[in-house]
Amino acid sequence: MGSRLHFTAKELDIIEGFSDGTFQPDRAATRAEAVVFIVKTKEYDLGGAGICTPGDPSTYPFPDVPCDHWAK
């Protein structure tokens, strides 16, 4: 069951639910989700960092994360 902290983070738009409409506060966060949490919490402006060319893995900041990943 989610804690008050989870629901406060949701209210502040630091975390979001899933595309299927669920909110899974007890599921472990992925690396991508954790980075999004940090960026949103700190209100970082990444200034286009991580821009890559779809289909060209040599330009991907992380070889296992494609350009069209939801956390871009």
mmCIF file of C-alpha atoms in Angstrom:
data_model
loop_
_atom_site.group_PDB
_atom_site.id
_atom_site.type_symbol
_atom_site.label_atom_id
_atom_site.label_comp_id
_atom_site.label_asym_id
_atom_site.label_seq_id
_atom_site.Cartn_x
_atom_site.Cartn_y
_atom_site.Cartn_z
ATOM 1 C CA MET A 1 0.000 0.000 0.000
ATOM 2 C CA GLY A 2 1.305 3.450 -0.860
ATOM 3 C CA SER A 3 2.342 5.892 1.812
ATOM 4 C CA ARG A 4 1.423 9.522 2.253
ATOM 5 C CA LEU A 5 4.802 10.335 0.680
ATOM 6 C CA HIS A 6 3.828 8.498 -2.527
ATOM 7 C CA PHE A 7 0.560 10.372 -2.779
ATOM 8 C CA THR A 8 2.195 13.737 -2.044
ATOM 9 C CA ALA A 9 4.740 13.062 -4.805
ATOM 10 C CA LYS A 10 1.837 12.270 -7.145
ATOM 11 C CA GLU A 11 0.054 15.507 -6.210
ATOM 12 C CA LEU A 12 3.267 17.449 -6.951
ATOM 13 C CA ASP A 13 3.620 15.754 -10.376
ATOM 14 C CA ILE A 14 6.930 14.181 -9.364
ATOM 15 C CA ILE A 15 5.501 10.741 -10.046
ATOM 16 C CA GLU A 16 2.679 9.728 -12.346
ATOM 17 C CA GLY A 17 0.512 6.693 -12.803
ATOM 18 C CA PHE A 18 0.899 4.189 -15.612
ATOM 19 C CA SER A 19 -0.659 4.494 -19.073
ATOM 20 C CA ASP A 20 -3.231 1.862 -18.095
ATOM 21 C CA GLY A 21 -4.525 4.212 -15.378
ATOM 22 C CA THR A 22 -3.000 2.333 -12.443
ATOM 23 C CA PHE A 23 -0.820 3.705 -9.676
ATOM 24 C CA GLN A 24 1.592 1.103 -8.279
ATOM 25 C CA PRO A 25 3.347 2.653 -5.267
ATOM 26 C CA ASP A 26 4.634 -0.675 -3.946
ATOM 27 C CA ARG A 27 6.427 -1.661 -7.188
ATOM 28 C CA ALA A 28 10.179 -1.033 -7.352
ATOM 29 C CA ALA A 29 11.143 1.923 -9.551
ATOM 30 C CA THR A 30 13.232 1.368 -12.682
ATOM 31 C CA ARG A 31 16.418 3.307 -13.411
ATOM 32 C CA ALA A 32 14.520 5.503 -15.890
ATOM 33 C CA GLU A 33 11.771 6.222 -13.370
ATOM 34 C CA ALA A 34 14.315 7.118 -10.683
ATOM 35 C CA VAL A 35 16.046 9.605 -12.998
ATOM 36 C CA VAL A 36 12.696 11.201 -13.877
ATOM 37 C CA PHE A 37 11.903 11.527 -10.152
ATOM 38 C CA ILE A 38 15.228 13.254 -9.514
ATOM 39 C CA VAL A 39 14.910 15.621 -12.468
ATOM 40 C CA LYS A 40 11.342 16.575 -11.526
ATOM 41 C CA THR A 41 12.217 17.000 -7.841
ATOM 42 C CA LYS A 42 15.184 19.236 -8.583
ATOM 43 C CA GLU A 43 13.410 20.981 -11.501
ATOM 44 C CA TYR A 44 16.499 20.520 -13.658
ATOM 45 C CA ASP A 45 16.546 21.957 -17.161
ATOM 46 C CA LEU A 46 18.498 19.373 -19.116
ATOM 47 C CA GLY A 47 18.863 21.770 -22.035
ATOM 48 C CA GLY A 48 18.469 19.079 -24.675
ATOM 49 C CA ALA A 49 20.977 16.721 -23.074
ATOM 50 C CA GLY A 50 20.512 13.181 -24.208
ATOM 51 C CA ILE A 51 19.332 14.096 -27.700
ATOM 52 C CA CYS A 52 19.965 11.188 -30.024
ATOM 53 C CA THR A 53 19.094 9.939 -33.487
ATOM 54 C CA PRO A 54 16.349 7.285 -33.599
ATOM 55 C CA GLY A 55 17.703 4.089 -35.115
ATOM 56 C CA ASP A 56 21.354 5.043 -34.516
ATOM 57 C CA PRO A 57 22.407 3.362 -31.248
ATOM 58 C CA SER A 58 25.817 5.040 -31.414
ATOM 59 C CA THR A 59 24.086 8.324 -30.463
ATOM 60 C CA TYR A 60 22.116 6.891 -27.512
ATOM 61 C CA PRO A 61 23.273 8.224 -24.120
ATOM 62 C CA PHE A 62 22.528 4.759 -22.697
ATOM 63 C CA PRO A 63 22.842 1.803 -25.092
ATOM 64 C CA ASP A 64 19.813 0.074 -23.584
ATOM 65 C CA VAL A 65 17.485 3.116 -23.774
ATOM 66 C CA PRO A 66 16.183 4.054 -27.246
ATOM 67 C CA CYS A 67 15.536 7.680 -28.276
ATOM 68 C CA ASP A 68 11.778 7.228 -28.168
ATOM 69 C CA HIS A 69 11.761 5.932 -24.580
ATOM 70 C CA TRP A 70 9.032 7.556 -22.445
ATOM 71 C CA ALA A 71 11.605 8.999 -20.022
ATOM 72 C CA LYS A 72 13.463 11.015 -22.652
#
